[in-house]
Amino acid sequence: MKKNIIIGTNNFGLGPVGKVSSIVTGLSDEYNFFACGNEFDVNIFKDGMFKDKLFSKDKEKIAEFIKKHTINYAIVVLDVELATILMNLNVKVIFVDSLPFMWTQADIDEGLLPLDATVYCAQKCCNLTEASKKVLAQVKKLKWINPIQSKLEKKYRPYKEDYIHINVGGLHSPIGNGESYIKTVIIPLLKIFKSEKIIITCGTNAKISILNELKNKNVDSRNIKVETLRQRDFISSINNAKLFLTSPGLTTIYETESLHKPTIILPPQNLSQFYNIEYAKKILGKYKVINWSTQKLNLDYLQSILPKGETYVVDKIYEFITELVDSNFENKFINRFNLLLKQKYNKKENSNFKIEGNGVEDIRKILANLIKGETNEI
């Protein structure tokens, strides 16, 4: 008989939701999954992947949900509040941290990390800062896992003809649905590729924002599709595209490398993506990068204000991007991007970093051992 597992994530873009999708898809042959916590974009999942859903952080409602479905175990991706509630209800929690390189003591002080999770799974990364090492040293049960990825199925393509795939991830955050990013990056790209067939992939909320902006800007959208794809269709579309551009989500970078797909990295939307560009240079076999090229939207400056905490820095990033909307940024971006298209792809930088498997399989083993009660062997 299959065990019942709660799974949840934070509501920050599509990266964490994509990891949930990979985990649920990969492990649904062994477990029944129940979605819980923050409401997330279920459109990237196959119908029926969750036996039940409770999108709530109310402790009493979650307690009833757990009792109703006889749930003793949970997998939580980057949602410390949900992890804490579940642990207080005596649920054993596997916490998945895909951003271990980002944390500082300020994040612990803000309560952003569940240091006492039953098992704390940190996704392997290229370089940890000294601050991050000190943070992770405080985790009680730390386990390093490989990057979480989906498997490739080559069936899906949005057009019979050649097309360009532009991926911007969720764009959704607690601050908004990426309206400023759409105006400063996506609209200029559509002007550059106006004679091409294009698919833009994003989250459901971002899809609405992008379609509204296309209408506001009177963009001819007859050859443009804006879609929220199921995870495996998303991977297939990347694989089949003649050109692939993406904002620097780390999961997408890992999956792109597994496809050996030349990739153009777009400007980052949030703090983790500034780090991800540096990791992409060590992961991707062929890549190009177009950055913001402003005094404040760069990693050096953002690291200088990081001691104030990740939340403060993210707020400033959105503020700085919004400031570009009414400037002459668009013309400069178009000129820089056209120049980039003429350049050769860069080759992967030398690094000791190696992907030695799929994090989904690592979690499968950890969960199986946890259920057997072999926590000392994890």
PDB file of N, CA and C in Angstrom, residues 312-369:
ATOM      1  N   TYR A 312      15.421  42.176   1.931  1.00  0.00           N
ATOM      2  CA  TYR A 312      15.742  43.568   1.606  1.00  0.00           C
ATOM      3  C   TYR A 312      16.330  43.668   0.201  1.00  0.00           C
ATOM      4  N   VAL A 313      17.252  42.763  -0.123  1.00  0.00           N
ATOM      5  CA  VAL A 313      17.922  42.817  -1.431  1.00  0.00           C
ATOM      6  C   VAL A 313      16.935  42.558  -2.561  1.00  0.00           C
ATOM      7  N   VAL A 314      16.052  41.569  -2.377  1.00  0.00           N
ATOM      8  CA  VAL A 314      15.066  41.260  -3.417  1.00  0.00           C
ATOM      9  C   VAL A 314      14.159  42.461  -3.675  1.00  0.00           C
ATOM     10  N   ASP A 315      13.737  43.119  -2.600  1.00  0.00           N
ATOM     11  CA  ASP A 315      12.917  44.327  -2.766  1.00  0.00           C
ATOM     12  C   ASP A 315      13.639  45.386  -3.600  1.00  0.00           C
ATOM     13  N   LYS A 316      14.939  45.550  -3.351  1.00  0.00           N
ATOM     14  CA  LYS A 316      15.722  46.549  -4.087  1.00  0.00           C
ATOM     15  C   LYS A 316      15.869  46.156  -5.555  1.00  0.00           C
ATOM     16  N   ILE A 317      16.028  44.865  -5.831  1.00  0.00           N
ATOM     17  CA  ILE A 317      16.147  44.406  -7.225  1.00  0.00           C
ATOM     18  C   ILE A 317      14.911  44.806  -8.017  1.00  0.00           C
ATOM     19  N   TYR A 318      13.733  44.542  -7.464  1.00  0.00           N
ATOM     20  CA  TYR A 318      12.497  44.904  -8.168  1.00  0.00           C
ATOM     21  C   TYR A 318      12.369  46.417  -8.326  1.00  0.00           C
ATOM     22  N   GLU A 319      12.821  47.130  -7.337  1.00  0.00           N
ATOM     23  CA  GLU A 319      12.806  48.593  -7.423  1.00  0.00           C
ATOM     24  C   GLU A 319      13.717  49.070  -8.556  1.00  0.00           C
ATOM     25  N   PHE A 320      14.923  48.493  -8.648  1.00  0.00           N
ATOM     26  CA  PHE A 320      15.882  48.908  -9.679  1.00  0.00           C
ATOM     27  C   PHE A 320      15.381  48.557 -11.083  1.00  0.00           C
ATOM     28  N   ILE A 321      14.748  47.394 -11.236  1.00  0.00           N
ATOM     29  CA  ILE A 321      14.210  47.010 -12.551  1.00  0.00           C
ATOM     30  C   ILE A 321      13.090  47.956 -12.955  1.00  0.00           C
ATOM     31  N   THR A 322      12.235  48.303 -12.001  1.00  0.00           N
ATOM     32  CA  THR A 322      11.124  49.218 -12.293  1.00  0.00           C
ATOM     33  C   THR A 322      11.635  50.584 -12.753  1.00  0.00           C
ATOM     34  N   GLU A 323      12.755  51.023 -12.193  1.00  0.00           N
ATOM     35  CA  GLU A 323      13.333  52.317 -12.576  1.00  0.00           C
ATOM     36  C   GLU A 323      13.756  52.344 -14.045  1.00  0.00           C
ATOM     37  N   LEU A 324      14.027  51.162 -14.629  1.00  0.00           N
ATOM     38  CA  LEU A 324      14.471  51.097 -16.026  1.00  0.00           C
ATOM     39  C   LEU A 324      13.336  51.266 -17.027  1.00  0.00           C
ATOM     40  N   VAL A 325      12.100  51.092 -16.578  1.00  0.00           N
ATOM     41  CA  VAL A 325      10.962  51.078 -17.498  1.00  0.00           C
ATOM     42  C   VAL A 325      10.840  52.390 -18.266  1.00  0.00           C
ATOM     43  N   ASP A 326      10.980  53.498 -17.605  1.00  0.00           N
ATOM     44  CA  ASP A 326      10.788  54.807 -18.243  1.00  0.00           C
ATOM     45  C   ASP A 326      12.107  55.458 -18.645  1.00  0.00           C
ATOM     46  N   SER A 327      13.142  54.646 -18.804  1.00  0.00           N
ATOM     47  CA  SER A 327      14.445  55.165 -19.234  1.00  0.00           C
ATOM     48  C   SER A 327      14.668  54.786 -20.690  1.00  0.00           C
ATOM     49  N   ASN A 328      15.887  54.987 -21.170  1.00  0.00           N
ATOM     50  CA  ASN A 328      16.218  54.584 -22.548  1.00  0.00           C
ATOM     51  C   ASN A 328      16.836  53.186 -22.573  1.00  0.00           C
ATOM     52  N   PHE A 329      16.520  52.381 -21.557  1.00  0.00           N
ATOM     53  CA  PHE A 329      17.104  51.039 -21.435  1.00  0.00           C
ATOM     54  C   PHE A 329      16.763  50.165 -22.631  1.00  0.00           C
ATOM     55  N   GLU A 330      15.516  50.264 -23.129  1.00  0.00           N
ATOM     56  CA  GLU A 330      15.089  49.355 -24.198  1.00  0.00           C
ATOM     57  C   GLU A 330      15.986  49.444 -25.428  1.00  0.00           C
ATOM     58  N   ASN A 331      16.278  50.640 -25.896  1.00  0.00           N
ATOM     59  CA  ASN A 331      17.120  50.786 -27.090  1.00  0.00           C
ATOM     60  C   ASN A 331      18.516  50.229 -26.861  1.00  0.00           C
ATOM     61  N   LYS A 332      19.062  50.480 -25.674  1.00  0.00           N
ATOM     62  CA  LYS A 332      20.390  49.949 -25.351  1.00  0.00           C
ATOM     63  C   LYS A 332      20.364  48.422 -25.300  1.00  0.00           C
ATOM     64  N   PHE A 333      19.291  47.879 -24.733  1.00  0.00           N
ATOM     65  CA  PHE A 333      19.166  46.427 -24.638  1.00  0.00           C
ATOM     66  C   PHE A 333      19.095  45.800 -26.025  1.00  0.00           C
ATOM     67  N   ILE A 334      18.290  46.382 -26.898  1.00  0.00           N
ATOM     68  CA  ILE A 334      18.153  45.843 -28.267  1.00  0.00           C
ATOM     69  C   ILE A 334      19.493  45.872 -28.984  1.00  0.00           C
ATOM     70  N   ASN A 335      20.231  46.951 -28.856  1.00  0.00           N
ATOM     71  CA  ASN A 335      21.542  47.055 -29.512  1.00  0.00           C
ATOM     72  C   ASN A 335      22.523  46.019 -28.960  1.00  0.00           C
ATOM     73  N   ARG A 336      22.530  45.870 -27.648  1.00  0.00           N
ATOM     74  CA  ARG A 336      23.446  44.900 -27.031  1.00  0.00           C
ATOM     75  C   ARG A 336      23.072  43.469 -27.413  1.00  0.00           C
ATOM     76  N   PHE A 337      21.765  43.198 -27.486  1.00  0.00           N
ATOM     77  CA  PHE A 337      21.336  41.836 -27.795  1.00  0.00           C
ATOM     78  C   PHE A 337      21.629  41.480 -29.251  1.00  0.00           C
ATOM     79  N   ASN A 338      21.413  42.419 -30.155  1.00  0.00           N
ATOM     80  CA  ASN A 338      21.735  42.155 -31.565  1.00  0.00           C
ATOM     81  C   ASN A 338      23.227  41.874 -31.742  1.00  0.00           C
ATOM     82  N   LEU A 339      24.048  42.561 -30.985  1.00  0.00           N
ATOM     83  CA  LEU A 339      25.490  42.300 -31.019  1.00  0.00           C
ATOM     84  C   LEU A 339      25.792  40.916 -30.452  1.00  0.00           C
ATOM     85  N   LEU A 340      25.112  40.544 -29.382  1.00  0.00           N
ATOM     86  CA  LEU A 340      25.315  39.234 -28.770  1.00  0.00           C
ATOM     87  C   LEU A 340      24.976  38.102 -29.730  1.00  0.00           C
ATOM     88  N   LEU A 341      23.926  38.282 -30.520  1.00  0.00           N
ATOM     89  CA  LEU A 341      23.516  37.238 -31.460  1.00  0.00           C
ATOM     90  C   LEU A 341      24.603  36.924 -32.480  1.00  0.00           C
ATOM     91  N   LYS A 342      25.423  37.901 -32.789  1.00  0.00           N
ATOM     92  CA  LYS A 342      26.487  37.714 -33.783  1.00  0.00           C
ATOM     93  C   LYS A 342      27.718  37.026 -33.197  1.00  0.00           C
ATOM     94  N   GLN A 343      27.795  36.994 -31.894  1.00  0.00           N
ATOM     95  CA  GLN A 343      28.968  36.425 -31.233  1.00  0.00           C
ATOM     96  C   GLN A 343      28.853  34.918 -31.080  1.00  0.00           C
ATOM     97  N   LYS A 344      29.991  34.258 -30.942  1.00  0.00           N
ATOM     98  CA  LYS A 344      30.013  32.818 -30.721  1.00  0.00           C
ATOM     99  C   LYS A 344      29.602  32.506 -29.282  1.00  0.00           C
ATOM    100  N   TYR A 345      29.106  31.292 -29.084  1.00  0.00           N
ATOM    101  CA  TYR A 345      28.793  30.852 -27.727  1.00  0.00           C
ATOM    102  C   TYR A 345      30.080  30.653 -26.932  1.00  0.00           C
ATOM    103  N   ASN A 346      30.006  30.998 -25.660  1.00  0.00           N
ATOM    104  CA  ASN A 346      31.119  30.717 -24.758  1.00  0.00           C
ATOM    105  C   ASN A 346      31.119  29.242 -24.382  1.00  0.00           C
ATOM    106  N   LYS A 347      32.296  28.725 -24.044  1.00  0.00           N
ATOM    107  CA  LYS A 347      32.404  27.346 -23.589  1.00  0.00           C
ATOM    108  C   LYS A 347      32.475  27.306 -22.070  1.00  0.00           C
ATOM    109  N   LYS A 348      32.077  26.178 -21.536  1.00  0.00           N
ATOM    110  CA  LYS A 348      32.029  26.006 -20.079  1.00  0.00           C
ATOM    111  C   LYS A 348      33.379  26.293 -19.438  1.00  0.00           C
ATOM    112  N   GLU A 349      33.334  27.059 -18.328  1.00  0.00           N
ATOM    113  CA  GLU A 349      34.548  27.355 -17.589  1.00  0.00           C
ATOM    114  C   GLU A 349      35.024  26.109 -16.837  1.00  0.00           C
ATOM    115  N   ASN A 350      36.312  26.055 -16.559  1.00  0.00           N
ATOM    116  CA  ASN A 350      36.862  24.937 -15.794  1.00  0.00           C
ATOM    117  C   ASN A 350      36.287  24.937 -14.386  1.00  0.00           C
ATOM    118  N   SER A 351      35.894  23.771 -13.917  1.00  0.00           N
ATOM    119  CA  SER A 351      35.303  23.661 -12.587  1.00  0.00           C
ATOM    120  C   SER A 351      35.374  22.217 -12.124  1.00  0.00           C
ATOM    121  N   ASN A 352      35.448  22.028 -10.810  1.00  0.00           N
ATOM    122  CA  ASN A 352      35.413  20.685 -10.235  1.00  0.00           C
ATOM    123  C   ASN A 352      33.989  20.191 -10.015  1.00  0.00           C
ATOM    124  N   PHE A 353      33.016  21.064 -10.304  1.00  0.00           N
ATOM    125  CA  PHE A 353      31.618  20.717 -10.064  1.00  0.00           C
ATOM    126  C   PHE A 353      31.152  19.647 -11.047  1.00  0.00           C
ATOM    127  N   LYS A 354      30.519  18.587 -10.505  1.00  0.00           N
ATOM    128  CA  LYS A 354      30.004  17.510 -11.334  1.00  0.00           C
ATOM    129  C   LYS A 354      28.599  17.132 -10.877  1.00  0.00           C
ATOM    130  N   ILE A 355      27.729  16.890 -11.855  1.00  0.00           N
ATOM    131  CA  ILE A 355      26.407  16.359 -11.565  1.00  0.00           C
ATOM    132  C   ILE A 355      26.517  14.844 -11.644  1.00  0.00           C
ATOM    133  N   GLU A 356      26.247  14.169 -10.539  1.00  0.00           N
ATOM    134  CA  GLU A 356      26.478  12.723 -10.464  1.00  0.00           C
ATOM    135  C   GLU A 356      25.182  11.928 -10.354  1.00  0.00           C
ATOM    136  N   GLY A 357      24.095  12.548 -10.713  1.00  0.00           N
ATOM    137  CA  GLY A 357      22.804  11.876 -10.645  1.00  0.00           C
ATOM    138  C   GLY A 357      21.687  12.879 -10.617  1.00  0.00           C
ATOM    139  N   ASN A 358      20.486  12.398 -10.314  1.00  0.00           N
ATOM    140  CA  ASN A 358      19.293  13.245 -10.263  1.00  0.00           C
ATOM    141  C   ASN A 358      18.816  13.331  -8.815  1.00  0.00           C
ATOM    142  N   GLY A 359      18.586  14.542  -8.347  1.00  0.00           N
ATOM    143  CA  GLY A 359      18.137  14.748  -6.977  1.00  0.00           C
ATOM    144  C   GLY A 359      16.840  14.034  -6.645  1.00  0.00           C
ATOM    145  N   VAL A 360      16.011  13.780  -7.661  1.00  0.00           N
ATOM    146  CA  VAL A 360      14.767  13.043  -7.426  1.00  0.00           C
ATOM    147  C   VAL A 360      15.078  11.651  -6.875  1.00  0.00           C
ATOM    148  N   GLU A 361      16.088  11.008  -7.454  1.00  0.00           N
ATOM    149  CA  GLU A 361      16.464   9.674  -6.984  1.00  0.00           C
ATOM    150  C   GLU A 361      17.080   9.743  -5.596  1.00  0.00           C
ATOM    151  N   ASP A 362      17.824  10.801  -5.316  1.00  0.00           N
ATOM    152  CA  ASP A 362      18.382  10.984  -3.974  1.00  0.00           C
ATOM    153  C   ASP A 362      17.259  11.092  -2.943  1.00  0.00           C
ATOM    154  N   ILE A 363      16.228  11.881  -3.281  1.00  0.00           N
ATOM    155  CA  ILE A 363      15.095  12.049  -2.367  1.00  0.00           C
ATOM    156  C   ILE A 363      14.329  10.741  -2.211  1.00  0.00           C
ATOM    157  N   ARG A 364      14.230   9.978  -3.286  1.00  0.00           N
ATOM    158  CA  ARG A 364      13.568   8.667  -3.215  1.00  0.00           C
ATOM    159  C   ARG A 364      14.228   7.785  -2.138  1.00  0.00           C
ATOM    160  N   LYS A 365      15.557   7.756  -2.157  1.00  0.00           N
ATOM    161  CA  LYS A 365      16.296   6.928  -1.199  1.00  0.00           C
ATOM    162  C   LYS A 365      16.150   7.464   0.230  1.00  0.00           C
ATOM    163  N   ILE A 366      16.240   8.795   0.370  1.00  0.00           N
ATOM    164  CA  ILE A 366      16.127   9.404   1.693  1.00  0.00           C
ATOM    165  C   ILE A 366      14.746   9.140   2.291  1.00  0.00           C
ATOM    166  N   LEU A 367      13.705   9.294   1.475  1.00  0.00           N
ATOM    167  CA  LEU A 367      12.343   9.070   1.954  1.00  0.00           C
ATOM    168  C   LEU A 367      12.144   7.611   2.343  1.00  0.00           C
ATOM    169  N   ALA A 368      12.651   6.703   1.522  1.00  0.00           N
ATOM    170  CA  ALA A 368      12.517   5.274   1.826  1.00  0.00           C
ATOM    171  C   ALA A 368      13.197   4.938   3.151  1.00  0.00           C
ATOM    172  N   ASN A 369      14.395   5.476   3.366  1.00  0.00           N
ATOM    173  CA  ASN A 369      15.110   5.224   4.622  1.00  0.00           C
ATOM    174  C   ASN A 369      14.396   5.847   5.813  1.00  0.00           C
TER     175      ASN A 369
END
